XYZ file of C-alpha atoms in Angstrom:
612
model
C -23.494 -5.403 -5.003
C -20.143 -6.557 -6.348
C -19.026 -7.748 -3.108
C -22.167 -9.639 -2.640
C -21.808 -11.493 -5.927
C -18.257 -12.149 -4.651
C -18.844 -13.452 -1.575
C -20.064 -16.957 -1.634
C -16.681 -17.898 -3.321
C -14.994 -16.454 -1.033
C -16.895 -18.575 1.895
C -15.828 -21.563 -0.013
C -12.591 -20.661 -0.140
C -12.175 -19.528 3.947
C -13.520 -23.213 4.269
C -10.819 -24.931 1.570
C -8.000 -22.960 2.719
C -5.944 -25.544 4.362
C -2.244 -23.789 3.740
C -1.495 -21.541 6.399
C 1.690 -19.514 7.353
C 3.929 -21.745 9.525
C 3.355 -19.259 13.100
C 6.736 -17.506 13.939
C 8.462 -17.604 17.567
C 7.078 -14.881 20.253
C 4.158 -12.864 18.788
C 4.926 -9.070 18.834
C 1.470 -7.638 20.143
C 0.718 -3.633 19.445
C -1.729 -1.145 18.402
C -1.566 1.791 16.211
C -4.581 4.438 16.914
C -5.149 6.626 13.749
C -6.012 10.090 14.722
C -6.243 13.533 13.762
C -3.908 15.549 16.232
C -2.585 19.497 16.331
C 0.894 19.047 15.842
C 3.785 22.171 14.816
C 7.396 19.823 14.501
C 8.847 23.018 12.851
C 6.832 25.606 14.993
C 3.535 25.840 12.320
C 0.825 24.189 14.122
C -1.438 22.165 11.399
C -3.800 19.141 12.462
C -2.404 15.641 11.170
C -2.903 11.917 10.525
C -0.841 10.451 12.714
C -0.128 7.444 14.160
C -1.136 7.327 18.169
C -0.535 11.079 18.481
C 3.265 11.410 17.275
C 4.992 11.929 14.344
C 6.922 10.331 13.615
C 5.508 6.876 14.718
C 6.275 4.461 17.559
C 8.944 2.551 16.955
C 7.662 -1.097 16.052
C 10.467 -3.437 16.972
C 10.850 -7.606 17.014
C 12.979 -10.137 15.816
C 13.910 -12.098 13.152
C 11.204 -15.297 12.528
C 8.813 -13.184 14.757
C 4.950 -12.911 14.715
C 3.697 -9.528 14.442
C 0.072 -8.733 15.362
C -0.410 -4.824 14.999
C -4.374 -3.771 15.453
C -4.946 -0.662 13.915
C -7.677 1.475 15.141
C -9.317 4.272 12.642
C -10.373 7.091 15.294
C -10.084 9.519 11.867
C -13.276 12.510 11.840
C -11.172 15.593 10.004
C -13.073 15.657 6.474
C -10.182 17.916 4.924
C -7.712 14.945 4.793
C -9.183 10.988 4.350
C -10.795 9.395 7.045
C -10.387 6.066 5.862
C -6.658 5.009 6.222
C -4.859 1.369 5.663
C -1.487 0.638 7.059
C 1.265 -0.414 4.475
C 4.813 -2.528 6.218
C 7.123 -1.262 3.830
C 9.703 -4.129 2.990
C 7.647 -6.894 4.511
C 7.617 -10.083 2.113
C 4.319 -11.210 3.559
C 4.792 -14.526 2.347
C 1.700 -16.012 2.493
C -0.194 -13.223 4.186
C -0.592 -10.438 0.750
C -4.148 -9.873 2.604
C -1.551 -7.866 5.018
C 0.196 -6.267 2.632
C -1.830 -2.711 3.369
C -2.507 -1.641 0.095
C -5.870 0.372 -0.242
C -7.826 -1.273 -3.356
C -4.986 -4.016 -4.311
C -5.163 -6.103 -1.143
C -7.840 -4.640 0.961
C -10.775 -2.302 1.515
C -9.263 0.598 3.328
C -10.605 0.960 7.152
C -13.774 3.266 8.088
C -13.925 5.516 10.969
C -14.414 3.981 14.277
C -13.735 0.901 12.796
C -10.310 -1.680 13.517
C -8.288 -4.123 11.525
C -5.922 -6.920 12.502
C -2.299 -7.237 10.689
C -1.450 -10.713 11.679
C 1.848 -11.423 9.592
C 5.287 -13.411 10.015
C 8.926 -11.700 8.914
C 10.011 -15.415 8.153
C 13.961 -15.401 7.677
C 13.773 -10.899 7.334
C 15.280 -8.204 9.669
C 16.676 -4.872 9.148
C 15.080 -1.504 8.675
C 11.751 -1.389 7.636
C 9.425 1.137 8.174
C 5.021 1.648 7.840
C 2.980 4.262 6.158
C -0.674 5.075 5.088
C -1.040 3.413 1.246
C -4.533 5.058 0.772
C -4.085 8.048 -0.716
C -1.437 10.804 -0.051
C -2.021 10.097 3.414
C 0.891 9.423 4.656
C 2.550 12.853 3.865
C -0.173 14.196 6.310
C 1.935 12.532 8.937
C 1.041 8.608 9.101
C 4.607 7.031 9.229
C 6.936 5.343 11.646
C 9.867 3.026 11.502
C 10.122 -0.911 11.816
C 12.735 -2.503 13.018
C 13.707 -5.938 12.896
C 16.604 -7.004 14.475
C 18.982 -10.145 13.691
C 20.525 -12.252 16.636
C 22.793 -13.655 14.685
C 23.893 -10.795 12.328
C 27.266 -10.824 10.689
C 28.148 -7.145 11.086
C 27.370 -7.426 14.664
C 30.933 -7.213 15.660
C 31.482 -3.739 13.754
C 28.840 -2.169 16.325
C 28.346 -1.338 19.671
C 24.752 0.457 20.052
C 21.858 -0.324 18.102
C 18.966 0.787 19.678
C 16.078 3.719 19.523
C 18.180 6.308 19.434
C 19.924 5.152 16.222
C 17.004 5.393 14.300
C 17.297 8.692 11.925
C 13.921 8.837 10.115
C 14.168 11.682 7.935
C 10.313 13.900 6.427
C 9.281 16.081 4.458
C 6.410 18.542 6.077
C 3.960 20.444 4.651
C 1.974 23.088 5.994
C -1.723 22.214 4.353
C -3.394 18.761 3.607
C -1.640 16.593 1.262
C -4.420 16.129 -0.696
C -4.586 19.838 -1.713
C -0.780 19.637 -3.227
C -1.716 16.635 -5.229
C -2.333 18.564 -8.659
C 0.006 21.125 -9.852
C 2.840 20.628 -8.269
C 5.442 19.862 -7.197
C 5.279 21.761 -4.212
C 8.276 21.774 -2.169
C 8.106 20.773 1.546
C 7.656 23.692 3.932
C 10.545 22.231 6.373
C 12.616 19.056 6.109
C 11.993 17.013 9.539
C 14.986 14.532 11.302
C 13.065 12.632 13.877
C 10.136 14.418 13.894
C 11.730 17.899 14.070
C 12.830 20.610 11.972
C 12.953 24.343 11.414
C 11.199 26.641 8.835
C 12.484 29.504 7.638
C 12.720 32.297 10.514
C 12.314 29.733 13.458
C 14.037 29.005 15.871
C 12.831 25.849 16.973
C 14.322 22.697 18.949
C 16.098 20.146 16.138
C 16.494 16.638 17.602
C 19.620 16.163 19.696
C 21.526 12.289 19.096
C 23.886 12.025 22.139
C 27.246 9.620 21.640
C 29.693 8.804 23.697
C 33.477 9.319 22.540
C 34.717 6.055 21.401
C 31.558 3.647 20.905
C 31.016 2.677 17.230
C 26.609 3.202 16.519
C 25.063 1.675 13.970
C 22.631 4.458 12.708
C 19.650 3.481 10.450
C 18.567 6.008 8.071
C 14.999 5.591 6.447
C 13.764 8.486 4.152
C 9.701 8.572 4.740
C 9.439 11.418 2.702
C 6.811 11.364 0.103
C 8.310 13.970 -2.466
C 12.230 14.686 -1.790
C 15.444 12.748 -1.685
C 17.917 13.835 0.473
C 21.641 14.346 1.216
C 22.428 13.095 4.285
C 25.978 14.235 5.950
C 27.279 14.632 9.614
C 30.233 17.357 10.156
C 33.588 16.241 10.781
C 32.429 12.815 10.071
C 33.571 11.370 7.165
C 33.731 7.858 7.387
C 30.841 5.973 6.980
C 30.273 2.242 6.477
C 27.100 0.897 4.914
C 26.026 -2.420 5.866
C 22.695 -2.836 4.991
C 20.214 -1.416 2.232
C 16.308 -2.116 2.754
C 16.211 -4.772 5.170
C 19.216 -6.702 3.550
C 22.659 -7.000 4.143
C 25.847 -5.557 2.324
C 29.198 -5.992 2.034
C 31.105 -3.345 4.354
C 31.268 -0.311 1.967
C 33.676 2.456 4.159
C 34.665 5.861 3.477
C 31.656 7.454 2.980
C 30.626 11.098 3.921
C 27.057 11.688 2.421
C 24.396 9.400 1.939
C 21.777 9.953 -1.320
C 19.184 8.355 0.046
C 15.660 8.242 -1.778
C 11.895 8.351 -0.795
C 11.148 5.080 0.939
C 15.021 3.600 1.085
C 16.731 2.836 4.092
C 20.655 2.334 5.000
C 22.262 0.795 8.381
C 25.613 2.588 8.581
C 28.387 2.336 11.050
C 29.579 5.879 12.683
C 32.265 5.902 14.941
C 32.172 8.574 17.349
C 35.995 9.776 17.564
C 35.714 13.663 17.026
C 36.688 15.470 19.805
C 34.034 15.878 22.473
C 31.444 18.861 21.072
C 28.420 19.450 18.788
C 28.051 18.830 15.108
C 25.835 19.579 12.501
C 23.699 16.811 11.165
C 22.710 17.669 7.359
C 19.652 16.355 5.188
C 19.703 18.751 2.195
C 16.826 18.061 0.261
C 16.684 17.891 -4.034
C 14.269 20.810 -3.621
C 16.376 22.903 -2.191
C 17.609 25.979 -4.446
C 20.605 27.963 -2.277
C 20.429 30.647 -4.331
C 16.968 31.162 -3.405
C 16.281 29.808 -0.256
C 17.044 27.215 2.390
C 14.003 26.955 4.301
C 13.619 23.036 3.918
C 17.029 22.530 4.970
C 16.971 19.604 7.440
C 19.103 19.553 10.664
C 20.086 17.819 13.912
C 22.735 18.034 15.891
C 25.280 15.485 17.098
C 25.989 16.181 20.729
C 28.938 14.252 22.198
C 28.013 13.390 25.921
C 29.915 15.855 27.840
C 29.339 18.489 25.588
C 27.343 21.664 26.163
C 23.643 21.788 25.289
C 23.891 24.206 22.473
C 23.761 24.565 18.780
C 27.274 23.576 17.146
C 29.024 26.808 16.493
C 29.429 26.775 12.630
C 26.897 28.239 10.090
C 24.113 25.393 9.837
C 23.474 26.252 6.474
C 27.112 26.000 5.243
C 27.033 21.954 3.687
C 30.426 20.521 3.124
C 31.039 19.250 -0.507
C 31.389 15.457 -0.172
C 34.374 13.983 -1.497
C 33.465 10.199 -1.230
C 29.400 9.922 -2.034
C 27.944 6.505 -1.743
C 27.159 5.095 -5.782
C 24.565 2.718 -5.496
C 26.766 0.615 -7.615
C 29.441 0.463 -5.529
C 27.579 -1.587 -3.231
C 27.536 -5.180 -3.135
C 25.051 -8.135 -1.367
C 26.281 -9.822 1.577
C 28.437 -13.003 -0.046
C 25.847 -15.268 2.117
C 22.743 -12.800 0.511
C 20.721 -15.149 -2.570
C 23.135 -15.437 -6.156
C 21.573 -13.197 -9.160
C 18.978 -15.666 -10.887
C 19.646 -16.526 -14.593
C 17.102 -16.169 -17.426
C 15.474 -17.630 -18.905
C 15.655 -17.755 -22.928
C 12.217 -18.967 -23.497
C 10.186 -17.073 -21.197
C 8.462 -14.169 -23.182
C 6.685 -12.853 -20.626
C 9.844 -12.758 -18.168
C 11.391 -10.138 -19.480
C 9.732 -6.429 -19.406
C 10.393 -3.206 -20.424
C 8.572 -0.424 -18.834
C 8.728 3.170 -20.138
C 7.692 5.901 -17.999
C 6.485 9.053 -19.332
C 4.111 12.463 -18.265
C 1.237 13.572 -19.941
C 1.473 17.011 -19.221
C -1.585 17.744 -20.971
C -3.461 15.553 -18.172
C -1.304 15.798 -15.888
C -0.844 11.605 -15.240
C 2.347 9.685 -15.259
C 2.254 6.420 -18.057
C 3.584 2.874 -17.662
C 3.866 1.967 -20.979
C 0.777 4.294 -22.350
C -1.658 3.815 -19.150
C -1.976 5.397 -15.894
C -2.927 3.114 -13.135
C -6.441 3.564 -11.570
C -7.361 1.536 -8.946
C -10.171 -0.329 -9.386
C -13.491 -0.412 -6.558
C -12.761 -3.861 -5.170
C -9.131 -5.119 -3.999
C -7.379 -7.063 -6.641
C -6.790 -9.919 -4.339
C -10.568 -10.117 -3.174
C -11.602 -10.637 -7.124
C -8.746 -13.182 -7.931
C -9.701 -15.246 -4.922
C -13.545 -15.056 -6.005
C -12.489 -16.695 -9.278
C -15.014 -14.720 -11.473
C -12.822 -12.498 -12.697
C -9.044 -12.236 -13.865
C -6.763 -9.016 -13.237
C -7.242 -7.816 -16.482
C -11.017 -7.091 -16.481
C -10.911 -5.121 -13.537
C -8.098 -2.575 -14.004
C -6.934 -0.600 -17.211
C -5.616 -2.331 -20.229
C -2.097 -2.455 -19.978
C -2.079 -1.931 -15.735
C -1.433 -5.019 -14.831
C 1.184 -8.012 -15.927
C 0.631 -11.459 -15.031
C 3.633 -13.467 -14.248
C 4.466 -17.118 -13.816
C 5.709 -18.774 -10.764
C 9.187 -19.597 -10.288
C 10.908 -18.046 -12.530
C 13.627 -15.071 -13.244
C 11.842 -11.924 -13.808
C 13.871 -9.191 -15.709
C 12.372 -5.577 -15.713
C 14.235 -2.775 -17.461
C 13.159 0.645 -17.102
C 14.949 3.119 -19.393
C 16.112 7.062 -18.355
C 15.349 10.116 -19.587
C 11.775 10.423 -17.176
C 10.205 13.588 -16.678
C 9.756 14.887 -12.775
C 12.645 12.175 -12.245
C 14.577 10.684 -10.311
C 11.538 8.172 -9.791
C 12.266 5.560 -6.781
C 10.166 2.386 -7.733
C 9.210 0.259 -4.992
C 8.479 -3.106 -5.552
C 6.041 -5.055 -2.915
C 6.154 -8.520 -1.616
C 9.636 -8.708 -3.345
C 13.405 -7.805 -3.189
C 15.189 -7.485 -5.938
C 18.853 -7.726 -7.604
C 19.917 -3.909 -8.753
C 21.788 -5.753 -12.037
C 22.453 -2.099 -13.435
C 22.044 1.649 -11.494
C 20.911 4.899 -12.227
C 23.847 6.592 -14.072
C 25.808 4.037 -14.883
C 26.330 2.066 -18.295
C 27.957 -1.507 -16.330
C 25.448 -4.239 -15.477
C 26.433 -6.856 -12.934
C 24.667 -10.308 -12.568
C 27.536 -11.313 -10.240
C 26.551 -9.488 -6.609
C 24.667 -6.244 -6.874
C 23.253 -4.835 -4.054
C 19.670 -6.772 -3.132
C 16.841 -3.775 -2.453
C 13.252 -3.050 -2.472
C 13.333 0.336 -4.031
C 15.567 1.912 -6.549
C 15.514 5.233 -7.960
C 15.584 5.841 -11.983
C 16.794 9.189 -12.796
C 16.177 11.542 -15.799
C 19.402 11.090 -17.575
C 19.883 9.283 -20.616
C 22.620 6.948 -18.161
C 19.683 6.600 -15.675
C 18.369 3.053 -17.376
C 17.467 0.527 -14.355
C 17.712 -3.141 -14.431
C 16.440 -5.532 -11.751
C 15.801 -9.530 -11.392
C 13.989 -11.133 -8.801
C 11.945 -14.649 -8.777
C 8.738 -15.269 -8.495
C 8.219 -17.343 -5.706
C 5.194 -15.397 -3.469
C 2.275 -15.688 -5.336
C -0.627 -12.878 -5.057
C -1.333 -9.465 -6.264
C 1.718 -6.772 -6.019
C 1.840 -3.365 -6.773
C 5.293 -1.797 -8.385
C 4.988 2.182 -7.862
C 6.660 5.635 -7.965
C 7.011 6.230 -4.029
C 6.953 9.874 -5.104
C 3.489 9.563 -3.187
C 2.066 12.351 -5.189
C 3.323 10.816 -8.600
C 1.340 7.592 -7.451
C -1.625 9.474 -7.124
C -1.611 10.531 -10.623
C -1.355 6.910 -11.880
C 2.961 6.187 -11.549
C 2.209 2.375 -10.836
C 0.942 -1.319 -12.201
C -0.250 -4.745 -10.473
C 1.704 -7.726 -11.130
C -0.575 -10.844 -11.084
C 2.322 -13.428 -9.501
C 0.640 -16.977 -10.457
C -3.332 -15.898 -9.681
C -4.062 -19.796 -10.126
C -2.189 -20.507 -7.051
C -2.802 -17.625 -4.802
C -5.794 -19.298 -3.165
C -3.847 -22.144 -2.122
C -0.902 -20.319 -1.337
C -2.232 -17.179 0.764
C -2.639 -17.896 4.679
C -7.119 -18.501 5.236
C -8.596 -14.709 4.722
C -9.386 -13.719 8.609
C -13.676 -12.563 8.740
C -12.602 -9.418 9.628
C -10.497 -8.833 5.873
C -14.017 -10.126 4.546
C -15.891 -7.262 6.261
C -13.883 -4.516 5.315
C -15.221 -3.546 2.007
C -18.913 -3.561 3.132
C -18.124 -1.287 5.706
C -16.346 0.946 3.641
C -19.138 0.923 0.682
C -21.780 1.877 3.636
C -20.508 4.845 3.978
C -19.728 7.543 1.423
C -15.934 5.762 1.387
C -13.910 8.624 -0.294
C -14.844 6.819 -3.656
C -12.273 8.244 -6.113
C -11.913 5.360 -8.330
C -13.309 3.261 -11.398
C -14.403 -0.206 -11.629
C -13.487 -1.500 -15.333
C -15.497 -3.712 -16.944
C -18.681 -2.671 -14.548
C -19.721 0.619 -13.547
C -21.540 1.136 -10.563
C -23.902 2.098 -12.606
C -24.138 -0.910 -14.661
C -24.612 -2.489 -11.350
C -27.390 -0.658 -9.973
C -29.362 -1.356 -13.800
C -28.458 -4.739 -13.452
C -29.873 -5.342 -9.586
C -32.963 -3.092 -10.894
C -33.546 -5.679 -14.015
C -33.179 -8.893 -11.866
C -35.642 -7.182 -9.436
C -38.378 -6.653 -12.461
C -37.760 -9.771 -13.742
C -38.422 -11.402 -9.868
C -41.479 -9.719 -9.797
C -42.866 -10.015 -12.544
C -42.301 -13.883 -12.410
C -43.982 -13.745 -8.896
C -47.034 -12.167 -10.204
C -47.266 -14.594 -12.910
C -46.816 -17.545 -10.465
C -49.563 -16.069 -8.016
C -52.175 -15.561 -11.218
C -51.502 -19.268 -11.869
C -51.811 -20.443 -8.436
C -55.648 -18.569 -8.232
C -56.410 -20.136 -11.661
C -56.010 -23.676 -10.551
C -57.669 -22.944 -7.094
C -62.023 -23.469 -6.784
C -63.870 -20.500 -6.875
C -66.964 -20.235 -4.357
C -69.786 -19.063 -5.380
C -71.344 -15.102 -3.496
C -74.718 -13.490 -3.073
C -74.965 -10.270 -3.823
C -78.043 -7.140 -4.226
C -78.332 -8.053 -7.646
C -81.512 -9.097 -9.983
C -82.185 -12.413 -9.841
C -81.233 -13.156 -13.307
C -78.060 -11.550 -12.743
C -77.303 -13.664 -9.684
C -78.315 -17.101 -11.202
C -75.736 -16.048 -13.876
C -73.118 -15.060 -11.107
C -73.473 -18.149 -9.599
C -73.479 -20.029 -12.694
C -69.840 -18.640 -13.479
C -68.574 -18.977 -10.626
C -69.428 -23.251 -10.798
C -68.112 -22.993 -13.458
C -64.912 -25.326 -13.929
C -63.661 -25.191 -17.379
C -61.933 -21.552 -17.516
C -63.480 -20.253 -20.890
C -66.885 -21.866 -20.498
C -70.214 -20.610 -20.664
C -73.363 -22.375 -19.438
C -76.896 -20.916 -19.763
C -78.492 -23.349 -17.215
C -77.099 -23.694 -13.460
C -77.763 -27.353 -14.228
C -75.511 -27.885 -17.043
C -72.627 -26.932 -15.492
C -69.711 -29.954 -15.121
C -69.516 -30.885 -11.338
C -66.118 -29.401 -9.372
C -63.295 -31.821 -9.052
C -62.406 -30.972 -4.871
C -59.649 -34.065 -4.327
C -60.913 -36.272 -6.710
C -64.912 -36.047 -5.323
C -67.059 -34.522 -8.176
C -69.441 -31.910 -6.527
């Protein structure tokens, strides 16, 4: 009903839509088919979401400037996990295209069963690692994840490197043994099994871990994305110690060397340079997870191996579950953007509304995470699809307090203090990077050249206060969100309205197909978990039934009128003649009201202007 109210401004709009995305170079063409598959990566078979069969993922791959046209296919049918799914590009701008952005209820109806969906977006001036995931849900935790990658031919660190290619790509999971959307509520529940690539052992296996082959004396660049949904992890190789970051989420660093683990947090990614000058042999690869208790068990422990070529096809010969203590961790403030990377943007003093505090806290009574007092719920309809109707604004249709409305061009400041219950939290930001001005556990800001990200983790500490900046300069609906995927689903996130007055003119013309998706998904019973605000589905159904009433009542009316002004003819009938006479006479007669007592004195008929 909604969307039917909705849609004739959104026809107007499709047809006064003249800004469009300027089309990138070669158009990278693929398809992604959704299904429900028996997999066992750490030898417990359990039926997943997964993306064309695998987990992780294909690989998704282009270049910088490219076109990327990705149909996804929904061939979903196991009612213990959702069967409606969206796809998310994790660290995509989507300038001018936030109808791609993925985002179940905030930019789109999610996609039925047997149903398909077009993602038709540039990456404009982006490349580095990205990766995609389910956003509907805790779906992606049942297995629907893969990496993006997005390559640069003009990079700056290319020199440092020798092989970048598939088999740099270290995605590292967290696994679970039942449906994600069982562990939602009283958690957390810690992974069965930590998976690197895809692989992974439980406790008591045995199984194959993924192999990476190197040959002695090439320099890889590795790139490291954590698709996890609850854990963090600590990621080490044996007997290599010197790392050198060069990139953080799809942007570029200054080389940072000399590093021997990696804290790497749900939905982050790093590009580091290994050199491979150990002698020829096997080593452990390590991706300890925060969930991990040694003194209790290590079943989620994560490992690989790194196999030197020329060395034998077995595991390395040390204990796998013997870590080394790092002596040179990468800080997250130690890192610095790219000297070509955008300058920190300066405030500014008179814009109220540009600088935000958010507090996050836990109701443990309800069990729902708070931004500033309110837990997100998503509302019925996507957020875009109601600010490009124009009937509504973003803060009739979610929860008071859920969503922040934000000017364009300008220097957004957001600080979100420490001390967070279930922490560290890693807040990803969509349709934006942003400037890290101060880290978790640290007390030093710096507006000079912090590292540029998409997702940064805020700890539990009183030291653990974040700061970020970023401009507004991509107008449309974004969510900010706990990537914790389970915290999410217990309301960790808001909406940021980036200048709703211009979206219409600034987002790329809706394709038919976006248009479609929400009354296919309210045909069927659609997994409807959440609440509209301001109407009820309820209210809606009253409403349609009133306006129905109030049509037919005004048709009856209409048709009584229409048989008033019409002539009556007179009918024979078995009555008396009396009765007759005075049948007939009533039925001459013209003037409703009147009564005659002689056929005679009736006044003539008035039949198109002739008196009768």
């Amino acid at each position: 009903m909604l969307y039917s109210l909705l849609l004739p401004a959104l026809v107007a709009l499709d047809v006064a839509s003249a800004v469009s995305a300027e089309r990138g170079r070669p158009r990278i063409i693929t398809k992604l088919d959704i299904v429900n598959k028996e997999i066992a990566p750490d030898g417990f078979p359990r039926v997943g979401t997964l993306a064309n069969g695998t987990f992780p993922g294909p690989i998704i791959k282009g270049y910088k400037g490219d076109n990327f046209q990705i149909k996804v296919d929904n061939h979903l049918h196991d009612e213990s996990m959702n069967t409606s799914t969206t796809v998310h590009w994790h660290g995509i701008d989507q300038h001018h295209t936030n109808w791609a952005d993925g985002v179940a209820f905030v930019t789109q109806c999610p996609i039925e069963p047997d149903h398909s969906f077009l993602y038709d977006f540039d990456v404009h001036d982006q490349a580095g690692t990205f990766w995609y995931h389910s956003h509907e849900g805790v779906q992606y935790c049942d297995g629907l994840r893969g990496p993006l990658v997005i390559y640069d031919e003009n990079d700056p660190h290319k020199h440092m490197y020798d092989v970048d290619d598939d088999t740099t790509v270290i995605s590292l999971s967290d696994w679970y043994h039942q449906p994600a959307s069982k562990l939602t509520f009283g958690g957390p529940w810690p992974a069965n099994s930590t998976l690197i690539n895809g692989l992974g052992r439980q406790e008591g296996a045995q199984t194959p871990v993924t192999v990476i082959e190197v040959e002695q004396g090439k320099r890889y660049r590795f790139r490291l994305l954590a698709s996890s949904c609850h854990p963090w992890f600590n990621f080490s190789i044996n007997g290599h110690d010197n790392m050198t970051i060069i990139e953080a989420d799809g942007q570029n660093t200054e080389p940072l060397s000399g590093i021997d683990q990696i804290q790497v947090y749900p939905a982050q990614r790093y590009s580091f340079v290994l050199e491979a000058n150990q002698p020829i042999g096997n080593y452990w690869i390590h991706a300890v997870p925060d969930q991990v208790n040694p003194s209790v068990t290590n079943t989620s422990l994560g490992l690989a191996i790194l196999r030197y070529r020329g060395a034998p096809a077995e595991d390395p010969r040390d204990e796998p579950t013997i870590v080394p203590e790092p002596k040179s961790p990468l800080l997250e403030q130690n890192l610095r953007a790219y000297p070509t990377e955008e300058a920190v943007p300066p405030l500014d003093p008179d814009c109220e509304e540009c600088n935000l505090t958010f507090n996050f806290t836990l109701d443990i009574q309800a069990g729902d995470f708070l931004v500033n007092g309110t837990s997100y719920q998503s509302p019925e309809l996507p957020v875009l699809l109601q600010i490009l109707s124009g009937k509504y604004t973003p803060q009739q249709l979610l929860p008071k307090g859920s969503v922040y409305t934000l000017p364009r061009n300008k220097t957004i400041q957001v600080t979100m203090p420490g001390l967070v219950l279930g922490g560290p939290h890693p807040l990803h930001l969509h349709g934006h990077s942003f400037h890290v001005v101060r880290s978790s556990g640290t007390n030093q800001t710096n507006t000079i050249n912090p590292v540029f990200r998409d997702t940064v983790a805020v700890g539990g500490a009183a030291s653990d206060d974040v700061i970020i900046r970023f401009r507004t300069d991509n107008p449309g609906p974004w969510i900010m969100h706990c990537h914790i995927d389970f915290h999410l689903a217990l309301g960790f996130a808001l909406v940021f309205a980036e200048d709703p007055e211009d979206v219409a003119g600034y987002v790329s013309p809706i394709p038919p197909a976006w248009d479609e998706l929400c009354p296919i998904f309210y045909e069927g019973d659609g997994n409807v978990q959440q609440y509209y605000v301001g109407y009820s589905w309820r209210d809606l159904a009253l409403f349609a039934a009133a306006a129905l009433t109030v049509l037919f009542l005004l048709s009856r009316l209409l048709m009584k009128l229409r048989q008033r002004s019409k002539m009556t003819l007179p009918y024979y009938s078995p009555l008396s003649t009396d009765e007759a006479e005075a049948s007939q006479k009533a039925a001459f007669t013209s003037t409703p009201g009147a009564t005659v007592t002689n056929l005679e004195e009736a006044e003539p008929l008035l039949i198109d202007g002739a008196k009768y």
